[in-house]
PDB file of C-alpha atoms and ligand atoms in Angstrom:
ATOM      1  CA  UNK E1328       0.000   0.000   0.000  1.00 97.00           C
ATOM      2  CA  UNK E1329       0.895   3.671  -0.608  1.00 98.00           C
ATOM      3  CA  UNK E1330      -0.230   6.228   0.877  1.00 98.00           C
ATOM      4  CA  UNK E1331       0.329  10.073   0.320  1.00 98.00           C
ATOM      5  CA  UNK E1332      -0.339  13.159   2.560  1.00 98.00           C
ATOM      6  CA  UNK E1333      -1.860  16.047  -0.410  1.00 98.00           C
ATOM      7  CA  UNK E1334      -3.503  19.695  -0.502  1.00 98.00           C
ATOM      8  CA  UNK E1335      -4.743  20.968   3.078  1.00 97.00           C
ATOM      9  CA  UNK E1336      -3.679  18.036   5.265  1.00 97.00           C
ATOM     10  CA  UNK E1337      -5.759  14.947   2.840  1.00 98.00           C
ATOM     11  CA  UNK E1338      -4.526  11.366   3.099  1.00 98.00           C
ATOM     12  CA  UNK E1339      -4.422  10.112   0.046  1.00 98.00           C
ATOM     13  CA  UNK E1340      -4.267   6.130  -0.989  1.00 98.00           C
ATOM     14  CA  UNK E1341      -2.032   6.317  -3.950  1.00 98.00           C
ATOM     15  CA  UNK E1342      -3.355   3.662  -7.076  1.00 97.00           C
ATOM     16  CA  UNK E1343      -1.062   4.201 -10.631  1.00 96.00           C
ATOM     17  CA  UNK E1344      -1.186   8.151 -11.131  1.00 97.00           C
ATOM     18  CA  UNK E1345      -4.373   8.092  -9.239  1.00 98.00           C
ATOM     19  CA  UNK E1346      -4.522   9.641  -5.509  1.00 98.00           C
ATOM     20  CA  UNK E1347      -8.142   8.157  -3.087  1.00 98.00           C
ATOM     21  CA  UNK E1348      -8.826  10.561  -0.995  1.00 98.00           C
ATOM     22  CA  UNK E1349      -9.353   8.727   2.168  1.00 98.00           C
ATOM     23  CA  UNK E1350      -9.135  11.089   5.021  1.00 98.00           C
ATOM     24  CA  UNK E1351     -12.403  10.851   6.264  1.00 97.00           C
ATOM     25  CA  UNK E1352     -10.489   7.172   8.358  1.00 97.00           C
ATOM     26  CA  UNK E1353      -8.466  10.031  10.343  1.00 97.00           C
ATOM     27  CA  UNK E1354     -11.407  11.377  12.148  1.00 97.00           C
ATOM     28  CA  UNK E1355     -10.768   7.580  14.329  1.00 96.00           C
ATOM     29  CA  UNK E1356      -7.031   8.933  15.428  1.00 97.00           C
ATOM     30  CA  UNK E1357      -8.102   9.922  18.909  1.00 94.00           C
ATOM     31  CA  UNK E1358      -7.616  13.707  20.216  1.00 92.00           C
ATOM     32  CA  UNK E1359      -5.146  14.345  22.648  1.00 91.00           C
ATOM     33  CA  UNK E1360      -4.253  17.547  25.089  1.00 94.00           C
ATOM     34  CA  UNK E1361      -1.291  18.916  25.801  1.00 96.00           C
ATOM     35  CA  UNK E1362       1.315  17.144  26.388  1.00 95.00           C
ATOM     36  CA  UNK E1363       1.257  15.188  23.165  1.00 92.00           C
ATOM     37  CA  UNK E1364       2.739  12.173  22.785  1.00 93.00           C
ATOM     38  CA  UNK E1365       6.168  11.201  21.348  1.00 94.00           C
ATOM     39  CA  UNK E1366       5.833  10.304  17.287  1.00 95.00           C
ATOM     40  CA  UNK E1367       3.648  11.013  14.479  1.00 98.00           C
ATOM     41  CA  UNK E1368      -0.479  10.348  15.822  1.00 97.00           C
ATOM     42  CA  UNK E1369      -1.424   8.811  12.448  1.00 98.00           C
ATOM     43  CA  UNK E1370       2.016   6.440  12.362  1.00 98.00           C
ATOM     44  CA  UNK E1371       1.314   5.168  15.795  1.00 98.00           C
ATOM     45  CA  UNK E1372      -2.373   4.239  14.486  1.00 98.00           C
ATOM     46  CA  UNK E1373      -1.400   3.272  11.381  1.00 97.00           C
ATOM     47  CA  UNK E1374      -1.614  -1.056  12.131  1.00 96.00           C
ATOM     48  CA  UNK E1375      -5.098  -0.388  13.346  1.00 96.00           C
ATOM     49  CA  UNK E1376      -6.438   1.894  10.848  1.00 97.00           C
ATOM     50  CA  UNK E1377      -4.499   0.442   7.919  1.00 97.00           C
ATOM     51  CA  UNK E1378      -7.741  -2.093   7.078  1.00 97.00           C
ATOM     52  CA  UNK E1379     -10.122   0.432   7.366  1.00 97.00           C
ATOM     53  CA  UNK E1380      -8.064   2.492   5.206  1.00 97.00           C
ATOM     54  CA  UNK E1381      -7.871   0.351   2.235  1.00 96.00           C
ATOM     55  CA  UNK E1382     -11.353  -0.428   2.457  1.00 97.00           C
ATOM     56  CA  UNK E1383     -12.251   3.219   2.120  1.00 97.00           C
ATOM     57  CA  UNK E1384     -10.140   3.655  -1.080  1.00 97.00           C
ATOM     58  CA  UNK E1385     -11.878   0.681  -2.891  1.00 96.00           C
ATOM     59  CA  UNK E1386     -14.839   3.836  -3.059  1.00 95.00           C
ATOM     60  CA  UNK E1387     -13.085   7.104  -2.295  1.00 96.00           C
ATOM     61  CA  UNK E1388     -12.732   9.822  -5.302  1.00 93.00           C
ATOM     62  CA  UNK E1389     -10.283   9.827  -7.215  1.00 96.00           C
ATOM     63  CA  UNK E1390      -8.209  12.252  -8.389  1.00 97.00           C
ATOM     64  CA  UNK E1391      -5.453  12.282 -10.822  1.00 98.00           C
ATOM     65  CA  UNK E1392      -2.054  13.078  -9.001  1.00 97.00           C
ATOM     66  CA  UNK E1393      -0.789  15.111 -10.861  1.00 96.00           C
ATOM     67  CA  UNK E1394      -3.490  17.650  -9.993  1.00 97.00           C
ATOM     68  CA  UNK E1395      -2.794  17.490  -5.827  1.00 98.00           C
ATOM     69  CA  UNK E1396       0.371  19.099  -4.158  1.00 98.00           C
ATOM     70  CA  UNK E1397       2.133  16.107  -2.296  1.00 98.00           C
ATOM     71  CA  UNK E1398       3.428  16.845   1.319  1.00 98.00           C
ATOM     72  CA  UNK E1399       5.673  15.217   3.559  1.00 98.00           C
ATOM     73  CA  UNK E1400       4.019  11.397   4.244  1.00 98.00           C
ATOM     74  CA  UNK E1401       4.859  11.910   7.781  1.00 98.00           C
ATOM     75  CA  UNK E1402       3.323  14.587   9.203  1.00 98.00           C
ATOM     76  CA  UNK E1403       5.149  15.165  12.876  1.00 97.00           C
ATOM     77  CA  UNK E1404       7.747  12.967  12.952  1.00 98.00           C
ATOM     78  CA  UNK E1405       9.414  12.578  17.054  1.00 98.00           C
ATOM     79  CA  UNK E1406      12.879  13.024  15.245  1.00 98.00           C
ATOM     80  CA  UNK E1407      14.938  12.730  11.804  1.00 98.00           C
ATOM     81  CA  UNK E1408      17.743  10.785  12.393  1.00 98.00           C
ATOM     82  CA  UNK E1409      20.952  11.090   9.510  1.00 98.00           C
ATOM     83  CA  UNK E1410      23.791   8.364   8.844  1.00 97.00           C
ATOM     84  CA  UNK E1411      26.902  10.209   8.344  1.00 95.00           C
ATOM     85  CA  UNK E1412      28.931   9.074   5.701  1.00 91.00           C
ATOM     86  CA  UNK E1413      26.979   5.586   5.262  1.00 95.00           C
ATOM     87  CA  UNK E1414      28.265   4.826   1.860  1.00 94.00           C
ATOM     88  CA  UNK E1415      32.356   4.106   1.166  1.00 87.00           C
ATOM     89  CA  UNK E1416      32.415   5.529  -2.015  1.00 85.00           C
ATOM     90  CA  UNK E1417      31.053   9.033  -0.214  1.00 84.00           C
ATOM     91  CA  UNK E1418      33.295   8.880   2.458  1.00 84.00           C
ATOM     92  CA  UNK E1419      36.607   8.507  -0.077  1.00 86.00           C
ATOM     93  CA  UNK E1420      34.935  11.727  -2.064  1.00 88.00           C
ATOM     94  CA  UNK E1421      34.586  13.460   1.279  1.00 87.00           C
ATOM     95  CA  UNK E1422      38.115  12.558   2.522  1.00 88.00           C
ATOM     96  CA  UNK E1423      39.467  13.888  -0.921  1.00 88.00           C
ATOM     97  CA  UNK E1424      38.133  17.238  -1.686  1.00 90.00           C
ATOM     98  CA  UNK E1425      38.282  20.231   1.468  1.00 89.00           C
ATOM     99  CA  UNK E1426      34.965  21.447  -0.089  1.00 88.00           C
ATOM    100  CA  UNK E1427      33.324  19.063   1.264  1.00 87.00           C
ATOM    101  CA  UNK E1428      35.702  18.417   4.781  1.00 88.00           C
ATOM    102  CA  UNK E1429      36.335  21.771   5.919  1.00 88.00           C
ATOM    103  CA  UNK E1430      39.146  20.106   7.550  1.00 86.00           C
ATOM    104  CA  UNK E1431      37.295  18.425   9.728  1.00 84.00           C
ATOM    105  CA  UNK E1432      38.284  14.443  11.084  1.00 83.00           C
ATOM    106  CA  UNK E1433      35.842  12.316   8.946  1.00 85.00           C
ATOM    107  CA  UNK E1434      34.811   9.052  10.864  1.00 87.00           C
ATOM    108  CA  UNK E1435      33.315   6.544   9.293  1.00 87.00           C
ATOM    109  CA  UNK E1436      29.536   5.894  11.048  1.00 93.00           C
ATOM    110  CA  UNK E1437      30.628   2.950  13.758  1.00 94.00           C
ATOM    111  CA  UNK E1438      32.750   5.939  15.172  1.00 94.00           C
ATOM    112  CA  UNK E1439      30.335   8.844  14.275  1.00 94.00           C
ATOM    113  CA  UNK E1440      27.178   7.949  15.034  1.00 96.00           C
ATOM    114  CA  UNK E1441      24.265   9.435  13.863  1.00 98.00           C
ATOM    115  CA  UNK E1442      22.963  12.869  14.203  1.00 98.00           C
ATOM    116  CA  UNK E1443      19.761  14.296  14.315  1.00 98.00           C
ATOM    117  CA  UNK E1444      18.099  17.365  11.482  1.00 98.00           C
ATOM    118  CA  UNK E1445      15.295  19.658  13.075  1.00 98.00           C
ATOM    119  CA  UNK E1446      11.732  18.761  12.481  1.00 98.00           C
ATOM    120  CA  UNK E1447      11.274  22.211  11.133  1.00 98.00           C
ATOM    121  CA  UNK E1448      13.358  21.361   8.527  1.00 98.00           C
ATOM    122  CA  UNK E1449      11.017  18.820   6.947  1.00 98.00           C
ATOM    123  CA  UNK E1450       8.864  19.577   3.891  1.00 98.00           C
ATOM    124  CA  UNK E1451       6.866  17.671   1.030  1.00 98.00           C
ATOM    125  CA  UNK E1452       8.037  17.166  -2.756  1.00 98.00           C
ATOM    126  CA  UNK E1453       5.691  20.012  -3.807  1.00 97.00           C
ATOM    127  CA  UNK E1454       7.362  22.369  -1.713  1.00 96.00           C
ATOM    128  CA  UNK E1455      10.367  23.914  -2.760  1.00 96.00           C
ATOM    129  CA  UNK E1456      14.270  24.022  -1.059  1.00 97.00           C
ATOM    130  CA  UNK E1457      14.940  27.497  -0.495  1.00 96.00           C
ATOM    131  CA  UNK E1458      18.765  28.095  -0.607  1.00 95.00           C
ATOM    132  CA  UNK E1459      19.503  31.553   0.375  1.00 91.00           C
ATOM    133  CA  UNK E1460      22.970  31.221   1.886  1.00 92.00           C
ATOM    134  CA  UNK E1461      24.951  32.820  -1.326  1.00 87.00           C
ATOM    135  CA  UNK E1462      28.339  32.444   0.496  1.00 92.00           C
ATOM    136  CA  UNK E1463      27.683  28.866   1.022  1.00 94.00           C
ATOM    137  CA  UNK E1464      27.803  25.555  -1.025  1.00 96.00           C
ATOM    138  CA  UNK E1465      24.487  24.000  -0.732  1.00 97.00           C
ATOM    139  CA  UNK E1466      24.477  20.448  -1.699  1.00 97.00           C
ATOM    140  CA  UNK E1467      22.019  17.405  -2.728  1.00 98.00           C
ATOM    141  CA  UNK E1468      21.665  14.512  -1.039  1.00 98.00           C
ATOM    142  CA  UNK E1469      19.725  11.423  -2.095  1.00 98.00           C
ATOM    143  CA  UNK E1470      18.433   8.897   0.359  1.00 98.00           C
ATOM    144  CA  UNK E1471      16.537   6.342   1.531  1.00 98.00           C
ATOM    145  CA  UNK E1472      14.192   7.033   4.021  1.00 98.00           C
ATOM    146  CA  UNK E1473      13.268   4.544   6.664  1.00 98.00           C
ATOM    147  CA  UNK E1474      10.180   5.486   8.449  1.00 98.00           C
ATOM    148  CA  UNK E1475       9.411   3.373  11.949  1.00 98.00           C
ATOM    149  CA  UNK E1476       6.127   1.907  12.570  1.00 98.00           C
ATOM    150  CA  UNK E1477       6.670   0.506  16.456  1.00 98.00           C
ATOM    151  CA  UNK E1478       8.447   1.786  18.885  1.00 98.00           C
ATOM    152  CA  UNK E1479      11.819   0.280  20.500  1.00 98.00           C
ATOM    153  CA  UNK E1480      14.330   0.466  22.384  1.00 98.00           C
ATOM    154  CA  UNK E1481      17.964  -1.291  22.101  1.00 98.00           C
ATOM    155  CA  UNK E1482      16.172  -3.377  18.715  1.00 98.00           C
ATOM    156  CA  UNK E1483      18.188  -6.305  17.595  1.00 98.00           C
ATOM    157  CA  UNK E1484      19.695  -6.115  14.023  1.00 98.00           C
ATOM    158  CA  UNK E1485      17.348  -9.623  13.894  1.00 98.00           C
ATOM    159  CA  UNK E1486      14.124  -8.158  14.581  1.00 98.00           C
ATOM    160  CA  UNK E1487      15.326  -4.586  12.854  1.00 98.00           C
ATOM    161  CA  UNK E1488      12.279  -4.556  10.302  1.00 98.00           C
ATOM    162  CA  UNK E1489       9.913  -5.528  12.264  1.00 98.00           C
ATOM    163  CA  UNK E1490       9.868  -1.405  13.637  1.00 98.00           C
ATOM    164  CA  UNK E1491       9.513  -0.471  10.067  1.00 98.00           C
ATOM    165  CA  UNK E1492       6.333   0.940   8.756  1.00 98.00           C
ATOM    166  CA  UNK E1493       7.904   1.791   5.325  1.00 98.00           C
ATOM    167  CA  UNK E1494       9.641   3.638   3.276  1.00 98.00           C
ATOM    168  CA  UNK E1495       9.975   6.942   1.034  1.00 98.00           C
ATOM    169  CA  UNK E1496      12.522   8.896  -0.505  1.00 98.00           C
ATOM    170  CA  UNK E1497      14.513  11.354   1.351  1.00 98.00           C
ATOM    171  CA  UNK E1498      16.620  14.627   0.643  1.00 98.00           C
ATOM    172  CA  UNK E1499      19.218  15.473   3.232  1.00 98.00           C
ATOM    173  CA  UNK E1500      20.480  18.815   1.972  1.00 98.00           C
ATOM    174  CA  UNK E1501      23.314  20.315   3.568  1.00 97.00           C
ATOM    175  CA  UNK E1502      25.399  23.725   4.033  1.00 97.00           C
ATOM    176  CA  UNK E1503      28.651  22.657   3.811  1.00 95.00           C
ATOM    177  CA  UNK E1504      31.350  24.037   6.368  1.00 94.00           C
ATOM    178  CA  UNK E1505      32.997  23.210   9.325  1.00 93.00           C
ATOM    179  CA  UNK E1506      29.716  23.645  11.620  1.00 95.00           C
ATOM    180  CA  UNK E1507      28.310  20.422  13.168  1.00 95.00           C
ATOM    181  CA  UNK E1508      26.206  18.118  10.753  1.00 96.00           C
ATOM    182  CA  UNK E1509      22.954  19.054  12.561  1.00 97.00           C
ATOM    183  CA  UNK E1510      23.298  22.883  12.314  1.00 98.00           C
ATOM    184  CA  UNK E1511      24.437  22.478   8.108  1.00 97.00           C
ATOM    185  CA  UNK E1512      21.528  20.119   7.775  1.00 98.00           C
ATOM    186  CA  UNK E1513      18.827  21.617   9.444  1.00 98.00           C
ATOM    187  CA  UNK E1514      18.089  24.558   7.565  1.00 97.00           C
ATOM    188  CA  UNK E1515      14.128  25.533   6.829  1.00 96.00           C
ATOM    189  CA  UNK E1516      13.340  22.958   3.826  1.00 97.00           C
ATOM    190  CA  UNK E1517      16.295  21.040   3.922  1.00 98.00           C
ATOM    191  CA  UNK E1518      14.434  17.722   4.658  1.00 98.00           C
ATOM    192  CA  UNK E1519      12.394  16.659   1.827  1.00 98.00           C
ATOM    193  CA  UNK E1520      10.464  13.489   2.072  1.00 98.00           C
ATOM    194  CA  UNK E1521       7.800  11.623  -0.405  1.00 98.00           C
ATOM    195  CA  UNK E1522       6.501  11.229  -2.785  1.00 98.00           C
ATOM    196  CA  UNK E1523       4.660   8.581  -0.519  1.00 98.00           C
ATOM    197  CA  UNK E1524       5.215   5.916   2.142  1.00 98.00           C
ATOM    198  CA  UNK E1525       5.317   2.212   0.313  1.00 98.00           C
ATOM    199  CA  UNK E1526       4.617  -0.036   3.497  1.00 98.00           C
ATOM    200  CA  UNK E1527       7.126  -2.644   4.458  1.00 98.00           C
ATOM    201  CA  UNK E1528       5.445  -5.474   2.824  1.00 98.00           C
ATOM    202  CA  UNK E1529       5.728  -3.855  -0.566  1.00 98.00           C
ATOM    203  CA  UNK E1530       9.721  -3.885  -0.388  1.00 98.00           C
ATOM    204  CA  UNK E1531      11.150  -7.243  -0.365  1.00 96.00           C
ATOM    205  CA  UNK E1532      14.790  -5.973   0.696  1.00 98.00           C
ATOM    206  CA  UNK E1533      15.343  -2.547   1.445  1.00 98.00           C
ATOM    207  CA  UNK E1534      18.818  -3.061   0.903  1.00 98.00           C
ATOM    208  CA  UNK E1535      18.556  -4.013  -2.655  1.00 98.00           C
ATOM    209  CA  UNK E1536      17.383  -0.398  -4.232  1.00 98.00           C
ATOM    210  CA  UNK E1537      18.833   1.353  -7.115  1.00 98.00           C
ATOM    211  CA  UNK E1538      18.334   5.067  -7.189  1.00 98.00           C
ATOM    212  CA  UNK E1539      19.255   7.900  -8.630  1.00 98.00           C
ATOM    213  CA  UNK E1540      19.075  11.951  -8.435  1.00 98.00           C
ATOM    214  CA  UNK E1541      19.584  13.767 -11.798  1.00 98.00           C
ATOM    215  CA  UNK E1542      19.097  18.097 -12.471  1.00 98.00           C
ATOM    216  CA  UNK E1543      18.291  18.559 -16.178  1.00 97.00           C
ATOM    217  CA  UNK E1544      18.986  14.985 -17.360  1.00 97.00           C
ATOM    218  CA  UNK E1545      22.538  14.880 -15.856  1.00 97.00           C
ATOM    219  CA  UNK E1546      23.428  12.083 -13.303  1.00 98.00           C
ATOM    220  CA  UNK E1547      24.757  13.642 -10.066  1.00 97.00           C
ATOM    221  CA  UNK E1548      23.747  10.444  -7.734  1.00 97.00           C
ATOM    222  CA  UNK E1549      23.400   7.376  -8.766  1.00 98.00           C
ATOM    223  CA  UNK E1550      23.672   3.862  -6.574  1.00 97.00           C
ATOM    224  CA  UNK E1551      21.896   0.838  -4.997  1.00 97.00           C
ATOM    225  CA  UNK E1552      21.207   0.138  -1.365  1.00 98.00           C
ATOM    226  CA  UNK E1553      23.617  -2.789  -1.246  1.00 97.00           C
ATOM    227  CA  UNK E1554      26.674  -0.461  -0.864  1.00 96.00           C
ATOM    228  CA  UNK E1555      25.478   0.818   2.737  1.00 97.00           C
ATOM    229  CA  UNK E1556      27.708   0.685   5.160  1.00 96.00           C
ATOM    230  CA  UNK E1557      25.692   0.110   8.116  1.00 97.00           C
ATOM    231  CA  UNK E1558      22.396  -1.229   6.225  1.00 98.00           C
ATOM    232  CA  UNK E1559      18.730  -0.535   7.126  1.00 98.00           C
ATOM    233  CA  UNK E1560      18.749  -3.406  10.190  1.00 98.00           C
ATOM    234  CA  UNK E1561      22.367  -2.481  11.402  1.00 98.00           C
ATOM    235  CA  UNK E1562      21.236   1.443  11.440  1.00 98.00           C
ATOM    236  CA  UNK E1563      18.226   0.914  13.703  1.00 98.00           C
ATOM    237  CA  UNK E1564      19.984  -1.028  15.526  1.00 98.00           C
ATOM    238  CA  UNK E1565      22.804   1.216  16.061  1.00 98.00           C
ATOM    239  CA  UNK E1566      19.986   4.364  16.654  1.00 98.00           C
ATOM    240  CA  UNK E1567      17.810   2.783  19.085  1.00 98.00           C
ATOM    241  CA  UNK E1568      21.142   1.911  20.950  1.00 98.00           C
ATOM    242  CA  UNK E1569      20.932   5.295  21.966  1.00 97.00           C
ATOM    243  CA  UNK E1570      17.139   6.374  22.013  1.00 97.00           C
ATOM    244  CA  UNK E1571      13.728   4.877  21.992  1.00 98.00           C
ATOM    245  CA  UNK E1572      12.219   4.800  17.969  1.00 98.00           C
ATOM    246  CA  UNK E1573       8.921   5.856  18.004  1.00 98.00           C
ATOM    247  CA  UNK E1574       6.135   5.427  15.507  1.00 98.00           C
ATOM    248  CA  UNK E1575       6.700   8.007  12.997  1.00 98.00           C
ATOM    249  CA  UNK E1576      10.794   8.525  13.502  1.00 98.00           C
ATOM    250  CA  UNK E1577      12.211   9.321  10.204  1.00 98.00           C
ATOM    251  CA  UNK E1578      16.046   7.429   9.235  1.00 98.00           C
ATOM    252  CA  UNK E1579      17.556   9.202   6.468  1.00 98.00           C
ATOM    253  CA  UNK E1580      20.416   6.395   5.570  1.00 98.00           C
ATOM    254  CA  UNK E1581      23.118   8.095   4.196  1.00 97.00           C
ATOM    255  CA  UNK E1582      24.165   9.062   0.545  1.00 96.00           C
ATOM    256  CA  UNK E1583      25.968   7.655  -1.877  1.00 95.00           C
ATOM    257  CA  UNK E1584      29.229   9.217  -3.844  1.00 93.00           C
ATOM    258  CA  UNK E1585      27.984  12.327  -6.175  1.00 94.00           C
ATOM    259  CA  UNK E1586      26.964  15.007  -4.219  1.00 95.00           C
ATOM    260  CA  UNK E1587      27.339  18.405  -5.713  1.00 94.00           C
ATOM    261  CA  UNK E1588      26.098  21.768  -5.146  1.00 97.00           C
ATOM    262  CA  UNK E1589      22.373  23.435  -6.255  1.00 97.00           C
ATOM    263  CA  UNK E1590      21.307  26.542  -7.200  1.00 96.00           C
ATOM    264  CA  UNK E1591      17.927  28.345  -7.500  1.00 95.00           C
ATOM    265  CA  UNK E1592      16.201  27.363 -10.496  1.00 95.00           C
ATOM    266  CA  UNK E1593      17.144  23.835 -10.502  1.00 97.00           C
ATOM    267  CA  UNK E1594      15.017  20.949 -10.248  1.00 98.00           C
ATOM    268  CA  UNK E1595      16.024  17.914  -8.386  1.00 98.00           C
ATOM    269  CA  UNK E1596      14.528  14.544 -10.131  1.00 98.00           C
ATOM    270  CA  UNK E1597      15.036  11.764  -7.518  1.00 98.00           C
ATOM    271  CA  UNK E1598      14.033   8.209  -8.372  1.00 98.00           C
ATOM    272  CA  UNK E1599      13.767   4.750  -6.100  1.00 98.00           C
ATOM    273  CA  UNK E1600      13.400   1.296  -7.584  1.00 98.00           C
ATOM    274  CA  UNK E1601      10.237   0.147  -5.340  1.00 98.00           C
ATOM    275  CA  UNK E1602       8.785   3.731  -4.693  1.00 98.00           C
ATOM    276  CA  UNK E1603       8.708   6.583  -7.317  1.00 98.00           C
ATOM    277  CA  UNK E1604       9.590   9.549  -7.760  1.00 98.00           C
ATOM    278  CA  UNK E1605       9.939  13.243  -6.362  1.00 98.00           C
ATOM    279  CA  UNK E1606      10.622  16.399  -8.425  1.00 98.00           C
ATOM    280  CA  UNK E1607      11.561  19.294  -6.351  1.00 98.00           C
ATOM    281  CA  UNK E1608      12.322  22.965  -6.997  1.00 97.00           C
ATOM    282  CA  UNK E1609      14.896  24.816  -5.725  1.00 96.00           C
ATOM    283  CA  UNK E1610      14.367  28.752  -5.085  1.00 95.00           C
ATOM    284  CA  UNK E1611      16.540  31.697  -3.931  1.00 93.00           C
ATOM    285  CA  UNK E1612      15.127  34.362  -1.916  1.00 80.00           C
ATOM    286  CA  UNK E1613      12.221  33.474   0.237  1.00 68.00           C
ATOM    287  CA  UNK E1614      10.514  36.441   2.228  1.00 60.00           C
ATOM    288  CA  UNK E1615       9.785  35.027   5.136  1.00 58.00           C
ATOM    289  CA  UNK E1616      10.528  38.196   7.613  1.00 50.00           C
TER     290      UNK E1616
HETATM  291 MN1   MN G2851      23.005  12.636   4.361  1.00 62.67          MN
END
């Protein structure tokens, strides 16, 4: 199943290039009062709802999606977690060129650990990455993006995908300098998720994906799943080593070799064997005094 968040907050049940518009099954999530929570409400439902859901879009309009504007899948995610340097081939380029070291000590991710973007930072494929730091390389970032269904703590590598809900594409788009990963990476729009979540059950092995991120037909990014360092099992493993994954937790798993700097105007066309595909604009100046 896929299923898409669209327009003014709809949840969509994504069939071909057709979007169900099935968000009459969230009026079930139950209301809370402050304080809220840990995780994304609709994740944490999601095993519950999830038959009532598909039932609905056997019926539900349909609309065609290339009419809808796609949001983030997840609305509130507890956290985005990022895998430094997660792919060898990456971690050679980054090790090579000072553009992209700032002559910083690069560990590889068994010494790094991972590091966590802002929430804020997240936005849907519709939306557009605003880069506004002119005296700064901005740079792409393709990923896959691992989104937890049930929470854990200290989760064995053996029972790894049992947590996962699904997956999506991610963008982890980062300032480069010598400032600590979570201050480069957390910058307003700078998390781009979707188009959609494919559950679990749709993706035999997460760590067999090819994917690719191209800007005007050229190839910047271009690699499969099976060159991850720590793969999808051995990263929530590693994260919920150090804090409980809750439904709706967001792992961004690293990017491969390729990276390269954007600039307003550009378009970012990122593709995933197993889920689709995202197009996302990138913009200069954005008022937002
Ligand atoms: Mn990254």
């Amino acid at each position: 199943m896929r299923f898409c968040r669209f327009n003014d907050n709809r949840l969509g049940v994504v069939e071909g290039d057709q979007v169900r518009d099935v968000s009459t099954v969230l009026e079930e999530l139950p209301s809370y009062r402050w304080p809220f929570p840990h995780g994304d409400v609709f994740m944490a439902h999601f095993g519950e709802l999830r038959p009532k859901t598909e039932a609905l879009a056997k019926t539900a309009p349909a609309k065609p999606l290339s009419e809808v504007k796609l949001l983030s899948p997840i609305a509130n995610p507890g956290k985005i977690i990022g895998a430094p340097v997660n792919y060898r081939a990456h971690l050679d380029e980054v090790l090579d060129d000072s553009a992209l070291h700032h002559g910083m000590k690069i560990k590889p991710i068994a010494e790094a650990g991972v590091f966590l973007k802002a929430t804020s930072s997240l936005i849907g494929p519709s939306d557009a990455i605003v880069v506004d730091w002119p005296d700064r390389r901005t740079d792409h970032e393709i990923e896959l993006a691992v989104v937890i269904g049930k929470r854990g703590f200290r989760i064995r590598e053996e029972e790894a995908l049992d947590h996962v809900a699904g997956y999506t594409i991610g963008l982890d788009m980062t300032i480069r300098g010598p400032e600590e990963r979570s201050y480069r990476k957390s910058l307003d729009t700078f998390s781009v998720l979707g188009p959609w979540l494919v559950t679990a059950d749709e993706i035999a092995d997460p760590n067999n994906l090819n994917f690719e991120l191209t800007i005007g037909g050229e190839t910047r990014q271009k690699a499969n799943t099976n060159m991850l360092i720590f793969n999808v099992q051995k990263l929530i493993e590693f994260a919920s080593k150090a804090y409980t994954l809750y439904p709706g937790d967001v792992i961004m798993t690293g990017t491969p070799e390729g990276v390269a700097p954007v600039a307003a105007g550009d378009i970012l066309h990122a593709s995933f064997e197993g889920i689709g595909s995202i197009d996302v604009r990138v913009v200069g100046n954005w008022d937002r005094r």
